[in-house]
CSV table of C-alpha atoms in Angstrom, one decimal:
chain,number,residue,atom,x,y,z
A,1,MET,CA,48.1,160.0,-97.2
A,2,VAL,CA,48.6,156.5,-95.8
A,3,ARG,CA,46.2,153.8,-95.7
A,4,ASP,CA,46.2,150.5,-94.2
A,5,SER,CA,46.0,148.2,-97.3
A,6,SER,CA,43.5,145.7,-95.4
A,7,SER,CA,40.7,147.8,-93.9
A,8,GLY,CA,41.3,150.9,-96.1
A,9,ALA,CA,41.5,153.1,-93.0
A,10,VAL,CA,43.2,156.5,-93.4
A,11,LEU,CA,46.3,156.0,-90.7
A,12,TYR,CA,47.9,159.3,-91.7
A,13,THR,CA,47.7,162.5,-93.6
A,14,GLY,CA,50.5,164.7,-94.0
A,15,PRO,CA,53.2,166.1,-96.7
A,16,GLU,CA,55.8,163.3,-95.2
A,17,ALA,CA,55.7,160.8,-92.6
A,18,ASP,CA,58.7,158.4,-91.3
A,19,LEU,CA,58.9,154.1,-90.9
A,20,ILE,CA,60.7,153.1,-88.4
A,21,ARG,CA,61.7,149.7,-88.8
A,22,GLY,CA,61.2,147.5,-85.6
A,23,SER,CA,62.8,144.5,-87.0
A,24,GLY,CA,63.1,142.6,-90.0
A,25,MET,CA,62.9,144.4,-92.9
A,26,ILE,CA,60.7,147.0,-94.8
A,27,ARG,CA,59.4,145.9,-98.2
A,28,GLN,CA,58.9,148.7,-100.8
A,29,TYR,CA,58.5,149.3,-104.2
A,30,ASN,CA,61.4,150.5,-106.1
A,31,THR,CA,60.3,152.4,-109.5
A,32,ARG,CA,64.0,150.9,-111.3
A,33,TYR,CA,64.5,147.4,-109.7
A,34,GLY,CA,60.8,146.3,-108.2
A,35,TYR,CA,60.2,145.2,-104.8
A,36,CYS,CA,63.3,145.1,-102.3
A,37,TYR,CA,63.9,144.5,-99.2
A,38,TYR,CA,65.5,147.4,-97.0
A,39,LEU,CA,67.2,147.2,-93.0
A,40,GLY,CA,67.3,150.5,-91.7
A,41,ASN,CA,64.0,153.2,-91.7
A,42,MET,CA,61.9,154.9,-94.2
A,43,LYS,CA,61.5,158.8,-95.2
A,44,TYR,CA,58.7,159.5,-97.3
A,45,GLN,CA,58.3,162.8,-98.8
A,46,VAL,CA,56.0,165.0,-101.4
A,47,GLN,CA,58.0,167.2,-102.9
A,48,THR,CA,56.8,170.0,-105.4
A,49,THR,CA,58.2,171.3,-108.4
A,50,ALA,CA,57.5,174.9,-108.1
A,51,SER,CA,57.9,175.6,-111.8
A,52,THR,CA,54.9,172.9,-112.8
A,53,GLY,CA,53.3,172.5,-110.2
A,54,ALA,CA,54.2,168.5,-110.5
A,55,GLN,CA,54.3,166.9,-107.2
A,56,ARG,CA,56.6,163.3,-106.5
A,57,LEU,CA,56.9,161.1,-103.9
A,58,VAL,CA,60.8,160.7,-102.2
A,59,VAL,CA,61.5,157.5,-100.6
A,60,THR,CA,64.9,157.8,-98.7
A,61,ASN,CA,66.3,154.8,-96.6
A,62,THR,CA,68.3,156.0,-93.5
A,63,VAL,CA,70.4,153.0,-92.9
A,64,GLY,CA,74.2,152.3,-91.3
A,65,LEU,CA,77.1,152.4,-93.7
A,66,GLU,CA,77.6,148.5,-92.9
A,67,ASP,CA,74.8,147.2,-93.7
A,68,TYR,CA,74.1,149.7,-96.8
A,69,LEU,CA,77.1,148.0,-98.3
A,70,LEU,CA,75.0,144.5,-98.1
A,71,GLY,CA,72.8,146.0,-101.1
A,72,VAL,CA,75.2,147.3,-103.1
A,73,VAL,CA,78.3,144.9,-103.5
A,74,GLY,CA,75.9,142.2,-104.8
A,75,TYR,CA,74.9,144.7,-107.6
A,76,GLU,CA,77.9,146.6,-108.4
A,77,MET,CA,79.4,143.2,-108.9
A,78,SER,CA,77.6,140.3,-108.5
A,79,ASP,CA,77.6,137.4,-105.1
A,80,SER,CA,78.8,134.8,-107.8
A,81,PHE,CA,82.5,136.7,-108.0
A,82,PRO,CA,85.3,135.0,-106.6
A,83,LEU,CA,85.0,136.7,-102.4
A,84,GLU,CA,88.1,138.5,-102.9
A,85,ALA,CA,86.6,140.5,-106.0
A,86,LEU,CA,83.8,141.0,-103.6
A,87,LYS,CA,86.0,142.4,-100.2
A,88,VAL,CA,88.1,144.6,-103.0
A,89,GLN,CA,84.4,146.3,-104.3
A,90,ALA,CA,83.8,146.1,-100.4
A,91,ILE,CA,86.2,148.6,-99.3
A,92,CYS,CA,85.5,150.7,-102.6
A,93,ALA,CA,82.5,151.4,-101.7
A,94,ARG,CA,82.6,151.4,-98.4
A,95,SER,CA,85.6,154.5,-99.5
A,96,TYR,CA,83.3,156.0,-101.6
A,97,ALA,CA,80.2,155.9,-99.2
A,98,ALA,CA,82.2,157.6,-96.3
A,99,CYS,CA,83.5,160.7,-98.7
A,100,LYS,CA,79.6,161.4,-99.4
A,101,ILE,CA,78.0,161.2,-95.9
A,102,SER,CA,77.2,165.1,-95.4
A,103,PRO,CA,75.4,165.6,-91.7
A,104,SER,CA,73.2,168.8,-93.5
A,105,ALA,CA,72.1,166.7,-96.7
A,106,SER,CA,68.7,165.1,-97.3
A,107,TYR,CA,70.7,161.8,-98.5
A,108,ASP,CA,74.2,161.4,-99.3
A,109,VAL,CA,73.4,158.7,-101.8
A,110,VAL,CA,71.4,157.8,-104.8
A,111,ASP,CA,71.0,154.2,-105.0
A,112,THR,CA,72.0,154.0,-109.0
A,113,SER,CA,75.5,154.7,-111.0
A,114,SER,CA,75.8,158.1,-110.0
A,115,ASP,CA,76.7,156.8,-106.8
A,116,GLN,CA,76.6,153.3,-106.1
A,117,VAL,CA,73.9,151.0,-107.4
A,118,TYR,CA,71.8,150.0,-104.1
A,119,HIS,CA,69.2,146.8,-104.7
A,120,GLY,CA,68.1,146.9,-100.3
A,121,TYR,CA,69.2,143.8,-98.3
A,122,ASN,CA,68.9,140.1,-100.2
A,123,SER,CA,70.0,137.3,-97.7
A,124,SER,CA,70.5,134.8,-100.6
A,125,GLN,CA,74.0,136.8,-101.3
A,126,THR,CA,75.9,134.8,-99.0
A,127,ASN,CA,78.9,136.0,-100.8
A,128,VAL,CA,78.2,139.0,-100.3
A,129,ILE,CA,77.5,139.4,-96.6
A,130,ALA,CA,80.7,137.4,-96.1
A,131,ALA,CA,82.9,139.8,-97.8
A,132,VAL,CA,81.2,142.9,-96.6
A,133,ASN,CA,81.9,141.3,-93.0
A,134,ALA,CA,85.8,140.5,-93.4
A,135,THR,CA,86.4,143.6,-94.2
A,136,GLN,CA,84.4,145.6,-91.8
A,137,GLY,CA,85.1,149.4,-91.6
A,138,GLN,CA,88.2,149.0,-94.0
A,139,VAL,CA,88.5,151.7,-96.0
A,140,ILE,CA,91.3,153.3,-99.0
A,141,ALA,CA,93.5,156.1,-97.1
A,142,ASN,CA,95.8,158.7,-99.2
A,143,SER,CA,99.2,159.6,-97.6
A,144,ALA,CA,97.5,161.8,-95.1
A,145,GLY,CA,95.3,159.4,-93.2
A,146,GLU,CA,92.1,160.9,-95.5
A,147,VAL,CA,89.4,159.2,-97.1
A,148,VAL,CA,89.4,158.6,-100.9
A,149,TYR,CA,86.5,158.6,-103.3
A,150,ALA,CA,87.9,154.9,-104.6
A,151,TYR,CA,86.5,155.5,-108.2
A,152,TYR,CA,85.6,152.9,-110.1
A,153,SER,CA,84.4,151.3,-113.2
A,154,ALA,CA,83.2,147.9,-115.0
A,155,SER,CA,85.6,147.6,-117.2
A,156,ASN,CA,89.2,149.2,-118.5
A,157,GLY,CA,90.1,148.3,-121.6
A,158,GLY,CA,92.8,147.3,-120.6
A,159,GLN,CA,94.5,150.6,-119.4
A,160,THR,CA,93.2,152.3,-116.2
A,161,ASP,CA,92.5,156.3,-116.8
A,162,THR,CA,93.6,159.2,-114.4
A,163,THR,CA,90.6,161.9,-112.7
A,164,GLU,CA,92.5,164.8,-114.6
A,165,ASN,CA,91.2,163.0,-117.8
A,166,ALA,CA,88.2,162.0,-116.7
A,167,TRP,CA,86.8,165.0,-114.6
A,168,GLY,CA,89.4,167.3,-115.3
A,169,THR,CA,91.4,167.0,-111.2
A,170,ALA,CA,94.3,165.0,-111.0
A,171,LEU,CA,94.8,162.6,-107.7
A,172,PRO,CA,97.9,161.0,-107.3
A,173,TYR,CA,96.4,158.2,-106.1
A,174,TYR,CA,94.8,157.8,-110.2
A,175,GLN,CA,97.8,156.6,-112.3
A,176,MET,CA,97.5,155.7,-116.0
A,177,LYS,CA,98.5,151.7,-115.9
A,178,ASP,CA,98.1,148.9,-118.2
A,179,ASP,CA,95.1,146.0,-117.3
A,180,PRO,CA,96.4,143.1,-118.7
A,181,TYR,CA,94.1,141.6,-116.3
A,182,ASP,CA,90.6,143.2,-117.7
A,183,LEU,CA,91.9,142.3,-121.3
A,184,ALA,CA,92.2,139.0,-120.1
A,185,ASN,CA,89.1,138.4,-118.8
A,186,PRO,CA,86.5,137.2,-121.1
A,187,SER,CA,83.4,139.0,-119.7
A,188,SER,CA,84.9,142.8,-120.0
A,189,ILE,CA,82.6,144.1,-123.0
A,190,GLU,CA,84.3,145.0,-126.7
A,191,ASP,CA,82.5,145.7,-129.7
A,192,VAL,CA,85.0,144.8,-132.7
A,193,GLN,CA,85.1,145.3,-136.3
A,194,SER,CA,87.7,143.3,-138.1
A,195,ILE,CA,89.4,143.8,-141.3
A,196,PRO,CA,91.3,140.6,-142.6
A,197,LYS,CA,94.6,140.7,-144.4
A,198,ALA,CA,92.8,138.7,-147.5
A,199,VAL,CA,89.0,138.4,-148.2
A,200,THR,CA,88.5,135.3,-148.7
A,201,ASP,CA,85.4,132.9,-147.9
A,202,THR,CA,86.9,131.8,-144.2
A,203,THR,CA,88.2,135.7,-143.9
A,204,PRO,CA,85.3,137.8,-145.3
A,205,LEU,CA,84.7,141.3,-144.9
A,206,SER,CA,81.4,142.6,-143.2
A,207,ALA,CA,78.8,144.3,-145.2
A,208,GLU,CA,78.7,146.9,-143.5
A,209,MET,CA,82.4,147.9,-142.7
A,210,GLU,CA,82.6,146.9,-146.8
A,211,ALA,CA,80.0,149.7,-147.4
A,212,PHE,CA,82.0,151.8,-145.1
A,213,LEU,CA,85.4,151.3,-146.4
A,214,LYS,CA,84.6,151.5,-150.1
A,215,GLN,CA,83.1,155.1,-149.8
A,216,LYS,CA,86.3,156.0,-148.1
A,217,ALA,CA,88.0,154.9,-150.5
A,218,SER,CA,86.6,156.0,-153.8
A,219,SER,CA,87.4,159.7,-153.3
A,220,VAL,CA,90.7,158.4,-153.0
A,221,LEU,CA,91.0,156.3,-156.1
A,222,VAL,CA,89.9,159.5,-158.3
A,223,SER,CA,92.4,161.4,-156.5
A,224,MET,CA,94.7,159.5,-157.6
A,225,GLY,CA,93.5,159.1,-160.8
A,226,TYR,CA,91.2,156.3,-161.1
A,227,SER,CA,88.2,157.6,-161.7
A,228,GLY,CA,87.5,154.4,-164.1
A,229,PHE,CA,86.6,152.4,-161.7
A,230,ALA,CA,86.2,154.2,-158.8
A,231,ASP,CA,82.5,153.1,-158.7
A,232,THR,CA,83.2,149.4,-159.3
A,233,PHE,CA,86.3,148.2,-157.5
A,234,SER,CA,86.4,145.4,-154.9
A,235,ILE,CA,88.0,145.3,-151.6
A,236,VAL,CA,90.6,142.4,-151.4
A,237,GLY,CA,92.6,142.8,-148.5
A,238,ALA,CA,94.8,145.2,-146.0
A,239,THR,CA,98.4,145.5,-145.3
A,240,SER,CA,97.9,148.0,-142.3
A,241,VAL,CA,95.3,149.4,-139.7
A,242,GLU,CA,97.0,151.9,-137.4
A,243,ALA,CA,94.9,154.3,-134.6
A,244,TYR,CA,96.7,157.5,-133.6
A,245,GLU,CA,95.8,160.7,-132.3
A,246,PRO,CA,95.0,160.2,-129.0
A,247,LYS,CA,92.6,161.6,-126.9
A,248,TYR,CA,95.0,162.4,-124.1
A,249,ASP,CA,98.7,162.9,-123.8
A,250,PRO,CA,100.3,159.2,-123.9
A,251,PRO,CA,100.7,156.9,-122.8
A,252,SER,CA,96.5,156.8,-123.6
A,253,ARG,CA,95.4,154.3,-126.3
A,254,CYS,CA,92.1,156.2,-126.4
A,255,TYR,CA,92.5,157.0,-130.2
A,256,THR,CA,90.2,159.1,-131.9
A,257,ARG,CA,91.3,158.3,-135.9
A,258,VAL,CA,92.8,155.5,-137.7
A,259,ARG,CA,94.7,155.1,-140.8
A,260,ILE,CA,93.2,152.2,-143.2
A,261,THR,CA,95.8,150.9,-146.1
A,262,LEU,CA,93.3,148.3,-148.4
A,263,LEU,CA,94.0,146.8,-151.8
A,264,VAL,CA,91.0,146.9,-154.0
A,265,SER,CA,91.0,145.5,-157.6
A,266,PRO,CA,88.9,146.3,-160.2
A,267,THR,CA,87.0,143.7,-161.0
A,268,GLY,CA,87.5,141.9,-157.5
A,269,GLY,CA,90.2,139.2,-158.7
A,270,GLY,CA,93.5,140.5,-158.1
A,271,ILE,CA,94.7,138.4,-155.6
A,272,THR,CA,93.3,134.8,-157.2
A,273,SER,CA,96.4,133.7,-158.5
A,274,ILE,CA,97.5,133.6,-154.6
A,275,SER,CA,95.4,130.6,-152.2
A,276,PRO,CA,95.4,131.8,-148.7
A,277,PRO,CA,97.2,128.6,-147.2
A,278,GLN,CA,94.2,126.7,-144.7
A,279,PHE,CA,95.2,124.7,-141.5
A,280,MET,CA,93.4,122.6,-139.6
A,281,THR,CA,94.2,121.4,-136.1
A,282,LEU,CA,94.8,118.0,-135.0
A,283,GLU,CA,92.8,116.6,-131.6
A,284,GLY,CA,95.2,115.4,-129.2
A,285,VAL,CA,98.9,116.8,-131.3
A,286,ALA,CA,99.5,120.0,-129.4
A,287,ASP,CA,102.9,121.0,-132.3
A,288,TYR,CA,101.5,120.6,-135.1
A,289,VAL,CA,98.6,121.1,-137.6
A,290,TRP,CA,97.2,119.7,-141.2
A,291,TYR,CA,98.7,122.2,-144.3
A,292,ILE,CA,95.6,121.7,-146.0
A,293,ASN,CA,97.1,123.2,-149.1
A,294,GLU,CA,99.8,120.6,-149.5
A,295,ASN,CA,98.0,118.0,-147.7
A,296,ARG,CA,100.8,117.5,-145.5
A,297,LEU,CA,102.0,118.1,-141.2
A,298,VAL,CA,103.6,121.4,-140.7
A,299,THR,CA,105.2,122.4,-137.1
A,300,LEU,CA,103.6,125.8,-135.4
A,301,ALA,CA,106.9,127.5,-137.2
A,302,GLU,CA,106.1,126.3,-140.0
A,303,GLN,CA,102.8,127.6,-139.9
A,304,ALA,CA,103.7,131.1,-139.0
A,305,GLN,CA,106.5,131.0,-141.3
A,306,ILE,CA,104.3,130.2,-144.7
A,307,GLU,CA,101.5,132.6,-143.1
A,308,GLN,CA,104.2,135.0,-143.0
A,309,ALA,CA,105.2,134.4,-146.7
A,310,TYR,CA,101.9,134.8,-147.6
A,311,TYR,CA,101.0,137.7,-146.6
A,312,ALA,CA,104.5,139.4,-148.0
A,313,ALA,CA,103.7,138.3,-151.6
A,314,LEU,CA,100.0,139.2,-151.1
A,315,SER,CA,100.9,143.1,-149.9
A,316,GLY,CA,103.4,142.9,-153.0
A,317,LEU,CA,101.1,142.4,-155.7
A,318,GLY,CA,100.1,146.0,-156.0
A,319,SER,CA,98.7,147.1,-158.7
A,320,THR,CA,101.0,144.8,-161.3
A,321,ALA,CA,98.6,141.9,-160.5
A,322,GLY,CA,95.5,144.2,-160.5
A,323,THR,CA,95.4,145.7,-157.2
A,324,VAL,CA,95.8,148.9,-156.0
A,325,SER,CA,97.0,149.8,-152.0
A,326,VAL,CA,94.6,152.8,-151.1
A,327,THR,CA,94.8,155.0,-147.6
A,328,ILE,CA,92.0,156.2,-145.9
A,329,ASP,CA,92.1,158.2,-142.6
A,330,CYS,CA,89.3,158.2,-140.4
A,331,SER,CA,87.8,159.6,-137.2
A,332,PHE,CA,86.4,156.6,-135.0
A,333,ASP,CA,83.5,158.9,-134.6
A,334,GLU,CA,82.6,158.5,-138.1
A,335,MET,CA,82.0,155.1,-137.5
A,336,ARG,CA,80.3,155.3,-134.9
A,337,SER,CA,77.9,157.3,-136.6
A,338,ALA,CA,78.4,155.3,-139.7
A,339,GLY,CA,76.8,152.4,-137.3
A,340,LEU,CA,79.8,149.9,-136.9
A,341,PHE,CA,80.3,150.3,-133.0
A,342,THR,CA,76.6,151.0,-131.2
A,343,ASN,CA,77.4,150.4,-127.7
A,344,THR,CA,77.6,154.6,-126.4
A,345,SER,CA,78.5,153.2,-123.3
A,346,LEU,CA,82.0,152.2,-124.4
A,347,ARG,CA,84.4,155.1,-124.7
A,348,MET,CA,87.9,154.2,-126.1
A,349,PHE,CA,89.4,152.9,-129.2
A,350,TYR,CA,92.5,151.3,-130.2
A,351,SER,CA,93.2,148.4,-133.3
A,352,ARG,CA,95.4,145.5,-132.8
A,353,GLU,CA,96.6,143.0,-135.2
A,354,THR,CA,96.2,139.2,-135.5
A,355,THR,CA,97.5,136.4,-137.8
A,356,THR,CA,94.8,137.0,-140.0
A,357,GLY,CA,93.6,140.8,-140.3
A,358,TYR,CA,93.5,143.4,-137.9
A,359,GLU,CA,91.1,144.6,-135.6
A,360,LEU,CA,88.9,148.2,-134.5
A,361,VAL,CA,88.3,147.9,-130.8
A,362,ASN,CA,85.4,149.4,-129.1
A,363,ALA,CA,86.2,148.9,-125.0
A,364,ARG,CA,85.8,150.4,-121.7
A,365,TYR,CA,82.4,150.3,-120.0
A,366,GLY,CA,82.7,152.8,-117.8
A,367,HIS,CA,85.3,155.8,-116.7
A,368,GLY,CA,88.3,153.5,-117.0
A,369,VAL,CA,89.1,155.0,-113.8
A,370,GLY,CA,90.6,153.2,-110.2
A,371,MET,CA,89.5,149.7,-110.3
A,372,SER,CA,87.9,147.2,-113.6
A,373,GLN,CA,85.3,145.4,-111.7
A,374,ARG,CA,86.0,143.0,-114.6
A,375,GLY,CA,90.0,143.3,-113.7
A,376,ALA,CA,89.6,141.9,-110.2
A,377,GLN,CA,87.5,139.7,-111.0
A,378,GLN,CA,89.9,138.3,-113.2
A,379,MET,CA,92.7,138.5,-110.6
A,380,ALA,CA,90.9,137.2,-107.9
A,381,ASN,CA,90.3,134.2,-110.6
A,382,GLU,CA,94.2,134.2,-110.6
A,383,GLY,CA,94.5,133.8,-106.7
A,384,TRP,CA,95.6,137.4,-106.0
A,385,SER,CA,94.8,138.7,-102.7
A,386,TYR,CA,92.3,141.7,-101.9
A,387,THR,CA,95.1,143.8,-100.8
A,388,ASP,CA,97.3,143.1,-103.6
A,389,ILE,CA,94.1,144.0,-106.0
A,390,LEU,CA,93.4,147.2,-104.0
A,391,TYR,CA,97.0,148.3,-104.2
A,392,PHE,CA,97.2,147.4,-108.0
A,393,TYR,CA,95.1,150.1,-109.2
A,394,TYR,CA,95.1,152.4,-106.8
A,395,SER,CA,98.4,154.1,-105.9
A,396,ASN,CA,100.4,155.8,-103.1
A,397,VAL,CA,97.9,154.8,-100.4
A,398,THR,CA,96.8,152.4,-97.4
A,399,ILE,CA,94.1,150.4,-96.6
A,400,GLN,CA,92.6,150.9,-93.0
């Protein structure tokens, strides 16, 4: 039933209705996004679920492809992104949508990330409008000239993935390769857990990580014959952290397990005989730092040598200085179940070494196939053109 909002008069009664836009825009409430403005026309249908008899209103926006993109690009990315990145998004979104068009279907795409996020038209998104207009009609095509499903995700964690790994079917234009631009973008989402080489006041171990590691190390200590302090030891450092057993074939860095070698002390005092080196940067001085322990200036090369010597001495202390080396082996899923990693949208795990310790990283927001939106943003900020960005992410294709 359709009523006049002013008078309350019934204008139409029936299971479906079409609203034909003459000019301007249609203001429509969206249950996910609130009030949005739409170009094109609207169809309203009441659908009944056969099993329950429940009814729902299905709203379909029929709109031209270029107008559709105006409601996608700024919400898959942002109007604040550099123009070249927005052009990349426009071409990817156009290619994907073109592949989804089905004349026999009641609709082609939904307005969520199940296809592409679509909010209708926003006239204030001037950069988005410029990007769509500048790339009008351009799509990504394979070697046969066919438009490809141009998949993309928010962040790939520093490595693109293949459609075979993601969905079981290999496509030649999706290759696994390193993406340093995604890693370089500070907006790429990561969940990081740190394990210091030496546990100190300045390089502490989080309470959650400490509890997890101690639970794992306790059983290893018992198996090594150290049952006398299996419940009272302290973790004083780590000498190695290695992620291994990738989920997919090499060179995939989607690891599933990790080996961590810890130094533990029955009294918590196993490394007090060696003070960790401490340095302070000096404003306006690029080549030197202040060595706090000895109250003197040292070069950056000397700083590296001092730190290397410290960690070598630390790992060489062994049980003779009251510490025991313990290697634990666990899965990243165990860590996630223990609450160490909480963002379930991140799909990649790996490890990396820093100057003072090791980091366990949970990254890749999305499937990682095709263009990384954060990678494209970074590349555009560094001066890449939209065509070069596309050819970086998609192999054996042309832009038509």
